Amino acid sequence: MARPVGRFAPTPSGYLHLGNLFCSLIAWLAAKSRGGEIILRNEDLDVERSRKEYALQAQRDLDALGLFWDQGGDKGGPHSPYGQSQRFDFYRVQLEKLEAQGRVYPCFCSRAQLHAASAPHASDGELLYNGACRNLTPEQVAEKRRTRSPALRLRVPEETIAFTDLHYGPQAQHLPTGCGDFILRRSDGVYAYQLAVVADDGAMGVTQVVRGRDLLSSTPRQILLYRLLGYPVPEFGHTPLLLAGDGRRLSKRDGDQSLSGILSRGYSPRDVVGGLAYLGGLLPEPAPAWPEELLPLFSWEKLPRGDISLPGSLFSGSR
Ligand code: GLU
């Protein structure tokens, strides 16, 4: 089997939390246990919400845990630049490829209109676009452009996309009812995550995408984009999410679950890696370990399918 090219793709809108670190550990093990490489890409697509300080701290955190990457970040490499905010010209070219296929249309709906008219998606509450701007005439478009700058949407085909996730197994989504016509560029000109992530993974030669299960439902529309943009489709492995004691997903606002918060309470980087490996079913109890030491223990089957509640005892008090 070919050596995979995986990636870490943090969004620098806050410090990495334990859930991000858990996912990074699994991504690293999945690639490295098959002799592969890891690319680090800074997903600062939304420059308003991103901070350089967070991107630098993400590198320090990954490095402290022994989650070494091979390209990107301070290492550079053949696919530079590795920061999305420096790749806008590239995204414009990708968008033009889709426009040339007649697949892109402007959408003038306001946020309020979208909320009022869209049907919530059955599985995850995401809004399905009702297609109000799908068939506007050129005259209507010109008229609307005078007062409002449009978002750009992809016209999805009547197609069901199926794939087999490395962890969650066979998946399928009928695009019109599962995701609907989705946004490629927001009305403020910011390229959508869906377009940028596929274009970058495609152009950077990523063959293995490992990330949190919250993005499982985005995968079919991304597979469509790989095909339309002419890139090979990578393999996908989604990981369970870590939940705080009260059942919420961890978020970047949970400052106490940042690595520096945990280390300041007296835990070592090896304690953190070993604790995460325990949560991932790779160790029978939390015991200090470097990622390297976990390589022979890794397999997708050991990882739980359900989301993982952080035990109150893990990394909470001081050590
Ligand atoms: N940048 C995204 C995040 O931090 C991850 C994107 C991906 O892995 O596809 O959640």
mmCIF file of C-alpha atoms and ligand atoms in Angstrom:
data_model
loop_
_atom_site.group_PDB
_atom_site.id
_atom_site.type_symbol
_atom_site.label_atom_id
_atom_site.label_comp_id
_atom_site.label_asym_id
_atom_site.label_seq_id
_atom_site.Cartn_x
_atom_site.Cartn_y
_atom_site.Cartn_z
ATOM 1 C CA MET A 1 0.000 0.000 0.000
ATOM 2 C CA ALA A 2 1.299 3.473 -0.853
ATOM 3 C CA ARG A 3 2.635 5.636 1.963
ATOM 4 C CA PRO A 4 -0.077 8.111 2.896
ATOM 5 C CA VAL A 5 0.325 11.865 2.913
ATOM 6 C CA GLY A 6 -1.754 13.127 5.824
ATOM 7 C CA ARG A 7 -2.164 16.569 7.256
ATOM 8 C CA PHE A 8 -2.807 18.740 10.296
ATOM 9 C CA ALA A 9 -5.144 21.589 9.343
ATOM 10 C CA PRO A 10 -5.716 23.752 12.421
ATOM 11 C CA THR A 11 -7.739 26.947 12.233
ATOM 12 C CA PRO A 12 -5.890 29.584 14.267
ATOM 13 C CA SER A 13 -8.956 31.127 15.897
ATOM 14 C CA GLY A 14 -7.927 29.990 19.389
ATOM 15 C CA TYR A 15 -5.515 27.685 21.165
ATOM 16 C CA LEU A 16 -5.678 24.002 20.241
ATOM 17 C CA HIS A 17 -7.775 22.120 22.792
ATOM 18 C CA LEU A 18 -7.541 18.496 23.811
ATOM 19 C CA GLY A 19 -9.980 17.458 21.084
ATOM 20 C CA ASN A 20 -7.784 19.056 18.403
ATOM 21 C CA LEU A 21 -4.716 17.398 19.918
ATOM 22 C CA PHE A 22 -6.476 14.036 20.064
ATOM 23 C CA CYS A 23 -7.372 14.292 16.388
ATOM 24 C CA SER A 24 -3.816 15.366 15.527
ATOM 25 C CA LEU A 25 -2.421 12.358 17.380
ATOM 26 C CA ILE A 26 -4.690 9.983 15.447
ATOM 27 C CA ALA A 27 -3.851 11.697 12.135
ATOM 28 C CA TRP A 28 -0.140 11.393 12.902
ATOM 29 C CA LEU A 29 -0.402 7.728 13.901
ATOM 30 C CA ALA A 30 -2.592 6.856 10.898
ATOM 31 C CA ALA A 31 -0.033 8.331 8.472
ATOM 32 C CA LYS A 32 3.186 7.382 10.259
ATOM 33 C CA SER A 33 2.152 3.809 11.059
ATOM 34 C CA ARG A 34 2.083 3.282 7.282
ATOM 35 C CA GLY A 35 5.399 5.071 6.694
ATOM 36 C CA GLY A 36 3.694 8.271 5.552
ATOM 37 C CA GLU A 37 4.216 12.008 5.966
ATOM 38 C CA ILE A 38 2.312 14.873 7.517
ATOM 39 C CA ILE A 39 1.756 18.336 6.070
ATOM 40 C CA LEU A 40 0.932 21.206 8.426
ATOM 41 C CA ARG A 41 -1.415 23.750 6.867
ATOM 42 C CA ASN A 42 -2.502 26.905 8.628
ATOM 43 C CA GLU A 43 -6.223 27.324 7.877
ATOM 44 C CA ASP A 44 -6.376 31.082 8.382
ATOM 45 C CA LEU A 45 -8.881 31.459 5.580
ATOM 46 C CA ASP A 46 -11.038 33.845 7.572
ATOM 47 C CA VAL A 47 -8.439 36.475 8.353
ATOM 48 C CA GLU A 48 -10.799 38.364 10.672
ATOM 49 C CA ARG A 49 -11.066 35.406 13.024
ATOM 50 C CA SER A 50 -7.491 34.142 12.738
ATOM 51 C CA ARG A 51 -4.469 35.230 14.777
ATOM 52 C CA LYS A 52 -0.853 34.615 13.966
ATOM 53 C CA GLU A 53 -0.155 34.030 17.655
ATOM 54 C CA TYR A 54 -2.528 31.039 17.674
ATOM 55 C CA ALA A 55 -0.909 29.572 14.550
ATOM 56 C CA LEU A 56 2.535 29.836 16.145
ATOM 57 C CA GLN A 57 1.292 28.333 19.394
ATOM 58 C CA ALA A 58 -0.301 25.435 17.470
ATOM 59 C CA GLN A 59 3.143 24.627 16.044
ATOM 60 C CA ARG A 60 4.732 24.822 19.486
ATOM 61 C CA ASP A 61 2.031 22.550 20.959
ATOM 62 C CA LEU A 62 2.317 19.905 18.240
ATOM 63 C CA ASP A 63 6.083 20.027 18.507
ATOM 64 C CA ALA A 64 5.998 19.727 22.323
ATOM 65 C CA LEU A 65 3.909 16.563 22.003
ATOM 66 C CA GLY A 66 6.271 14.985 19.488
ATOM 67 C CA LEU A 67 3.710 15.313 16.686
ATOM 68 C CA PHE A 68 6.361 16.276 14.160
ATOM 69 C CA TRP A 69 5.327 17.229 10.638
ATOM 70 C CA ASP A 70 7.309 17.021 7.417
ATOM 71 C CA GLN A 71 6.133 20.028 5.389
ATOM 72 C CA GLY A 72 4.500 23.351 6.144
ATOM 73 C CA GLY A 73 4.704 25.630 9.162
ATOM 74 C CA ASP A 74 8.324 26.526 9.911
ATOM 75 C CA LYS A 75 9.513 23.697 7.630
ATOM 76 C CA GLY A 76 8.181 25.018 4.304
ATOM 77 C CA GLY A 77 8.293 22.602 1.389
ATOM 78 C CA PRO A 78 7.404 22.120 -2.262
ATOM 79 C CA HIS A 79 3.783 23.254 -1.915
ATOM 80 C CA SER A 80 4.434 26.662 -0.323
ATOM 81 C CA PRO A 81 2.713 28.754 0.827
ATOM 82 C CA TYR A 82 1.118 26.543 3.492
ATOM 83 C CA GLY A 83 -1.098 29.276 4.946
ATOM 84 C CA GLN A 84 -4.541 29.682 3.408
ATOM 85 C CA SER A 85 -4.488 33.480 3.697
ATOM 86 C CA GLN A 86 -1.635 33.444 1.149
ATOM 87 C CA ARG A 87 -3.456 31.220 -1.299
ATOM 88 C CA PHE A 88 -6.404 33.386 -2.401
ATOM 89 C CA ASP A 89 -5.159 33.656 -6.009
ATOM 90 C CA PHE A 90 -5.058 29.885 -6.159
ATOM 91 C CA TYR A 91 -8.647 29.634 -4.850
ATOM 92 C CA ARG A 92 -9.787 32.126 -7.487
ATOM 93 C CA VAL A 93 -8.364 29.870 -10.202
ATOM 94 C CA GLN A 94 -10.149 26.849 -8.684
ATOM 95 C CA LEU A 95 -13.408 28.777 -8.580
ATOM 96 C CA GLU A 96 -12.948 29.716 -12.227
ATOM 97 C CA LYS A 97 -12.594 26.033 -13.117
ATOM 98 C CA LEU A 98 -16.021 25.423 -11.581
ATOM 99 C CA GLU A 99 -17.493 28.515 -13.245
ATOM 100 C CA ALA A 100 -16.228 27.254 -16.613
ATOM 101 C CA GLN A 101 -18.282 24.090 -16.005
ATOM 102 C CA GLY A 102 -21.443 26.201 -15.500
ATOM 103 C CA ARG A 103 -21.738 24.987 -11.921
ATOM 104 C CA VAL A 104 -21.555 28.286 -10.039
ATOM 105 C CA TYR A 105 -24.322 30.838 -9.498
ATOM 106 C CA PRO A 106 -24.642 34.024 -7.488
ATOM 107 C CA CYS A 107 -26.916 33.955 -4.440
ATOM 108 C CA PHE A 108 -28.331 37.200 -3.080
ATOM 109 C CA CYS A 109 -30.276 35.763 -0.157
ATOM 110 C CA SER A 110 -29.744 37.474 3.161
ATOM 111 C CA ARG A 111 -29.006 35.515 6.286
ATOM 112 C CA ALA A 112 -32.561 36.159 7.492
ATOM 113 C CA GLN A 113 -34.032 34.870 4.201
ATOM 114 C CA LEU A 114 -31.880 31.775 4.409
ATOM 115 C CA HIS A 115 -33.061 31.020 7.918
ATOM 116 C CA ALA A 116 -36.687 31.631 7.060
ATOM 117 C CA ALA A 117 -36.796 29.581 3.872
ATOM 118 C CA SER A 118 -34.320 26.762 4.272
ATOM 119 C CA ALA A 119 -35.220 23.328 5.497
ATOM 120 C CA PRO A 120 -32.982 22.144 8.300
ATOM 121 C CA HIS A 121 -30.931 19.164 7.283
ATOM 122 C CA ALA A 122 -32.252 16.028 8.878
ATOM 123 C CA SER A 123 -29.050 14.680 10.384
ATOM 124 C CA ASP A 124 -27.154 17.600 11.833
ATOM 125 C CA GLY A 125 -29.382 20.671 11.769
ATOM 126 C CA GLU A 126 -27.377 22.297 8.966
ATOM 127 C CA LEU A 127 -29.516 24.494 6.710
ATOM 128 C CA LEU A 128 -30.385 23.195 3.269
ATOM 129 C CA TYR A 129 -30.580 25.968 0.691
ATOM 130 C CA ASN A 130 -34.017 26.204 -0.932
ATOM 131 C CA GLY A 131 -32.631 27.216 -4.333
ATOM 132 C CA ALA A 132 -34.284 30.661 -4.492
ATOM 133 C CA CYS A 133 -31.429 32.085 -6.611
ATOM 134 C CA ARG A 134 -30.737 28.930 -8.602
ATOM 135 C CA ASN A 135 -32.541 29.985 -11.751
ATOM 136 C CA LEU A 136 -32.306 33.769 -11.840
ATOM 137 C CA THR A 137 -32.195 35.296 -15.308
ATOM 138 C CA PRO A 138 -29.143 37.396 -16.293
ATOM 139 C CA GLU A 139 -31.398 40.476 -16.025
ATOM 140 C CA GLN A 140 -32.464 39.586 -12.484
ATOM 141 C CA VAL A 141 -28.838 39.002 -11.516
ATOM 142 C CA ALA A 142 -27.784 42.368 -12.936
ATOM 143 C CA GLU A 143 -30.622 44.090 -11.091
ATOM 144 C CA LYS A 144 -29.799 42.465 -7.760
ATOM 145 C CA ARG A 145 -26.084 43.182 -8.128
ATOM 146 C CA ARG A 146 -26.829 46.883 -7.954
ATOM 147 C CA THR A 147 -27.753 46.680 -4.291
ATOM 148 C CA ARG A 148 -26.076 43.580 -2.975
ATOM 149 C CA SER A 149 -22.902 41.608 -3.566
ATOM 150 C CA PRO A 150 -23.704 37.925 -3.901
ATOM 151 C CA ALA A 151 -22.312 34.787 -2.358
ATOM 152 C CA LEU A 152 -21.381 32.106 -4.900
ATOM 153 C CA ARG A 153 -22.944 28.662 -4.708
ATOM 154 C CA LEU A 154 -22.228 25.338 -6.347
ATOM 155 C CA ARG A 155 -25.141 23.751 -8.173
ATOM 156 C CA VAL A 156 -25.030 20.157 -6.902
ATOM 157 C CA PRO A 157 -26.061 17.358 -9.275
ATOM 158 C CA GLU A 158 -28.807 14.788 -8.604
ATOM 159 C CA GLU A 159 -26.278 12.308 -7.319
ATOM 160 C CA THR A 160 -25.602 10.127 -4.306
ATOM 161 C CA ILE A 161 -21.975 10.073 -3.251
ATOM 162 C CA ALA A 162 -20.750 7.005 -1.400
ATOM 163 C CA PHE A 163 -17.406 6.360 0.290
ATOM 164 C CA THR A 164 -15.970 4.144 2.991
ATOM 165 C CA ASP A 165 -14.612 5.947 6.008
ATOM 166 C CA LEU A 166 -11.523 4.368 7.586
ATOM 167 C CA HIS A 167 -13.287 4.481 10.959
ATOM 168 C CA TYR A 168 -17.046 4.885 10.438
ATOM 169 C CA GLY A 169 -17.312 2.527 7.457
ATOM 170 C CA PRO A 170 -19.668 2.904 4.458
ATOM 171 C CA GLN A 171 -21.306 6.312 4.075
ATOM 172 C CA ALA A 172 -23.624 7.742 1.438
ATOM 173 C CA GLN A 173 -25.296 11.087 0.873
ATOM 174 C CA HIS A 174 -27.789 12.190 -1.747
ATOM 175 C CA LEU A 175 -26.387 15.641 -2.500
ATOM 176 C CA PRO A 176 -29.600 17.622 -3.171
ATOM 177 C CA THR A 177 -31.250 16.479 0.059
ATOM 178 C CA GLY A 178 -28.094 15.902 2.109
ATOM 179 C CA CYS A 179 -26.211 19.148 1.551
ATOM 180 C CA GLY A 180 -27.969 21.188 -1.158
ATOM 181 C CA ASP A 181 -26.276 23.898 -3.227
ATOM 182 C CA PHE A 182 -23.447 25.013 -0.960
ATOM 183 C CA ILE A 183 -21.387 28.177 -0.709
ATOM 184 C CA LEU A 184 -18.027 28.478 -2.451
ATOM 185 C CA ARG A 185 -17.388 32.135 -1.655
ATOM 186 C CA ARG A 186 -19.199 34.271 0.871
ATOM 187 C CA SER A 187 -20.746 37.604 -0.060
ATOM 188 C CA ASP A 188 -17.870 39.372 1.732
ATOM 189 C CA GLY A 189 -15.419 37.655 -0.645
ATOM 190 C CA VAL A 190 -14.102 35.073 1.831
ATOM 191 C CA TYR A 191 -13.600 31.694 0.159
ATOM 192 C CA ALA A 192 -15.542 28.881 1.801
ATOM 193 C CA TYR A 193 -13.795 26.231 3.823
ATOM 194 C CA GLN A 194 -15.242 23.517 1.535
ATOM 195 C CA LEU A 195 -13.549 24.909 -1.559
ATOM 196 C CA ALA A 196 -10.252 25.855 0.071
ATOM 197 C CA VAL A 197 -9.742 22.591 1.915
ATOM 198 C CA VAL A 198 -10.357 20.440 -1.166
ATOM 199 C CA ALA A 199 -8.253 22.619 -3.464
ATOM 200 C CA ASP A 200 -5.389 22.630 -0.946
ATOM 201 C CA ASP A 201 -5.511 18.933 -0.145
ATOM 202 C CA GLY A 202 -5.682 18.204 -3.880
ATOM 203 C CA ALA A 203 -2.821 20.517 -4.858
ATOM 204 C CA MET A 204 -0.630 19.469 -1.915
ATOM 205 C CA GLY A 205 -0.965 15.787 -2.780
ATOM 206 C CA VAL A 206 -2.779 14.806 0.438
ATOM 207 C CA THR A 207 -3.954 11.198 0.182
ATOM 208 C CA GLN A 208 -5.302 10.696 3.718
ATOM 209 C CA VAL A 209 -7.619 13.120 5.506
ATOM 210 C CA VAL A 210 -8.058 12.450 9.231
ATOM 211 C CA ARG A 211 -10.228 14.891 11.194
ATOM 212 C CA GLY A 212 -13.083 15.164 13.678
ATOM 213 C CA ARG A 213 -16.369 13.434 12.956
ATOM 214 C CA ASP A 214 -18.132 16.808 12.820
ATOM 215 C CA LEU A 215 -16.822 16.994 9.233
ATOM 216 C CA LEU A 216 -18.069 13.551 8.190
ATOM 217 C CA SER A 217 -21.205 15.076 6.658
ATOM 218 C CA SER A 218 -19.083 17.550 4.634
ATOM 219 C CA THR A 219 -17.145 14.741 2.989
ATOM 220 C CA PRO A 220 -19.586 13.841 0.148
ATOM 221 C CA ARG A 221 -19.716 17.432 -1.141
ATOM 222 C CA GLN A 222 -15.925 17.565 -0.864
ATOM 223 C CA ILE A 223 -15.638 14.365 -2.914
ATOM 224 C CA LEU A 224 -17.784 16.078 -5.558
ATOM 225 C CA LEU A 225 -15.364 19.027 -5.529
ATOM 226 C CA TYR A 226 -12.308 16.781 -5.889
ATOM 227 C CA ARG A 227 -13.883 15.276 -8.977
ATOM 228 C CA LEU A 228 -14.942 18.589 -10.486
ATOM 229 C CA LEU A 229 -11.520 20.134 -9.846
ATOM 230 C CA GLY A 230 -9.749 17.099 -11.284
ATOM 231 C CA TYR A 231 -7.902 15.951 -8.150
ATOM 232 C CA PRO A 232 -7.678 12.348 -6.946
ATOM 233 C CA VAL A 233 -10.003 11.677 -3.988
ATOM 234 C CA PRO A 234 -8.046 10.901 -0.774
ATOM 235 C CA GLU A 235 -9.065 8.356 1.843
ATOM 236 C CA PHE A 236 -10.969 9.751 4.814
ATOM 237 C CA GLY A 237 -10.852 8.719 8.467
ATOM 238 C CA HIS A 238 -12.990 10.592 10.975
ATOM 239 C CA THR A 239 -12.365 10.560 14.712
ATOM 240 C CA PRO A 240 -14.814 10.710 17.603
ATOM 241 C CA LEU A 241 -15.085 14.080 19.327
ATOM 242 C CA LEU A 242 -14.030 14.768 22.891
ATOM 243 C CA LEU A 243 -16.799 16.020 25.133
ATOM 244 C CA ALA A 244 -16.391 18.136 28.254
ATOM 245 C CA GLY A 245 -17.735 16.736 31.546
ATOM 246 C CA ASP A 246 -21.145 18.356 30.914
ATOM 247 C CA GLY A 247 -21.500 16.671 27.506
ATOM 248 C CA ARG A 248 -20.605 19.714 25.396
ATOM 249 C CA ARG A 249 -18.037 19.428 22.616
ATOM 250 C CA LEU A 250 -14.761 20.996 23.626
ATOM 251 C CA SER A 251 -14.301 24.353 21.981
ATOM 252 C CA LYS A 252 -11.415 26.738 21.576
ATOM 253 C CA ARG A 253 -12.980 28.795 24.350
ATOM 254 C CA ASP A 254 -12.220 26.035 26.867
ATOM 255 C CA GLY A 255 -8.946 27.665 27.856
ATOM 256 C CA ASP A 256 -8.301 25.193 30.647
ATOM 257 C CA GLN A 257 -8.159 22.399 28.075
ATOM 258 C CA SER A 258 -5.389 24.075 26.094
ATOM 259 C CA LEU A 259 -2.022 22.372 26.240
ATOM 260 C CA SER A 260 -0.323 25.219 28.100
ATOM 261 C CA GLY A 261 -3.164 25.164 30.661
ATOM 262 C CA ILE A 262 -2.615 21.438 31.211
ATOM 263 C CA LEU A 263 1.179 21.660 31.335
ATOM 264 C CA SER A 264 0.950 24.517 33.844
ATOM 265 C CA ARG A 265 -0.926 22.156 36.151
ATOM 266 C CA GLY A 266 2.153 19.920 36.289
ATOM 267 C CA TYR A 267 1.443 17.345 33.559
ATOM 268 C CA SER A 268 4.240 16.504 31.128
ATOM 269 C CA PRO A 269 3.812 16.300 27.342
ATOM 270 C CA ARG A 270 4.168 12.509 27.636
ATOM 271 C CA ASP A 271 1.335 12.448 30.200
ATOM 272 C CA VAL A 272 -0.851 14.295 27.708
ATOM 273 C CA VAL A 273 -0.033 12.001 24.785
ATOM 274 C CA GLY A 274 -0.523 8.905 26.966
ATOM 275 C CA GLY A 275 -3.835 10.256 28.284
ATOM 276 C CA LEU A 276 -5.073 10.872 24.755
ATOM 277 C CA ALA A 277 -3.913 7.407 23.689
ATOM 278 C CA TYR A 278 -5.875 5.948 26.579
ATOM 279 C CA LEU A 279 -9.000 7.832 25.434
ATOM 280 C CA GLY A 280 -8.396 6.451 21.938
ATOM 281 C CA GLY A 281 -8.320 2.868 23.238
ATOM 282 C CA LEU A 282 -4.612 2.443 22.479
ATOM 283 C CA LEU A 283 -3.514 2.087 26.131
ATOM 284 C CA PRO A 284 -5.377 0.244 28.911
ATOM 285 C CA GLU A 285 -4.752 3.159 31.288
ATOM 286 C CA PRO A 286 -3.316 6.659 31.041
ATOM 287 C CA ALA A 287 0.458 6.158 31.099
ATOM 288 C CA PRO A 288 3.125 8.531 29.741
ATOM 289 C CA ALA A 289 4.051 7.871 26.109
ATOM 290 C CA TRP A 290 5.452 9.649 23.062
ATOM 291 C CA PRO A 291 3.560 9.276 19.762
ATOM 292 C CA GLU A 292 6.512 7.310 18.398
ATOM 293 C CA GLU A 293 6.029 4.688 21.129
ATOM 294 C CA LEU A 294 2.367 4.306 20.160
ATOM 295 C CA LEU A 295 3.047 3.479 16.511
ATOM 296 C CA PRO A 296 2.979 -0.317 16.985
ATOM 297 C CA LEU A 297 -0.245 -0.030 19.013
ATOM 298 C CA PHE A 298 -2.275 1.996 16.542
ATOM 299 C CA SER A 299 -5.269 0.593 14.722
ATOM 300 C CA TRP A 300 -8.561 2.179 13.727
ATOM 301 C CA GLU A 301 -10.500 -0.721 15.286
ATOM 302 C CA LYS A 302 -9.341 0.216 18.780
ATOM 303 C CA LEU A 303 -10.703 3.738 18.514
ATOM 304 C CA PRO A 304 -14.203 4.131 19.982
ATOM 305 C CA ARG A 305 -16.975 5.050 17.552
ATOM 306 C CA GLY A 306 -18.995 7.131 19.972
ATOM 307 C CA ASP A 307 -17.840 10.513 21.198
ATOM 308 C CA ILE A 308 -15.570 10.389 24.230
ATOM 309 C CA SER A 309 -16.406 12.113 27.520
ATOM 310 C CA LEU A 310 -13.328 13.435 29.238
ATOM 311 C CA PRO A 311 -13.099 11.693 32.602
ATOM 312 C CA GLY A 312 -13.068 14.327 35.355
ATOM 313 C CA SER A 313 -9.860 12.836 36.695
ATOM 314 C CA LEU A 314 -7.859 13.290 33.477
ATOM 315 C CA PHE A 315 -5.771 16.500 33.308
ATOM 316 C CA SER A 316 -8.140 18.321 35.608
ATOM 317 C CA GLY A 317 -6.529 18.819 39.004
ATOM 318 C CA SER A 318 -2.885 19.614 39.431
ATOM 319 C CA ARG A 319 -0.334 16.893 39.280
HETATM 320 N N1 GLU B 1 -9.503 23.699 9.698
HETATM 321 C C1 GLU B 1 -10.509 22.802 10.164
HETATM 322 C C2 GLU B 1 -10.621 22.866 11.673
HETATM 323 O O1 GLU B 1 -9.751 23.337 12.348
HETATM 324 C C3 GLU B 1 -10.230 21.380 9.786
HETATM 325 C C4 GLU B 1 -10.482 21.138 8.372
HETATM 326 C C5 GLU B 1 -10.307 19.727 7.920
HETATM 327 O O2 GLU B 1 -9.635 18.948 8.602
HETATM 328 O O3 GLU B 1 -10.819 19.392 6.852
HETATM 329 O O4 GLU B 1 -11.591 22.443 12.210
#
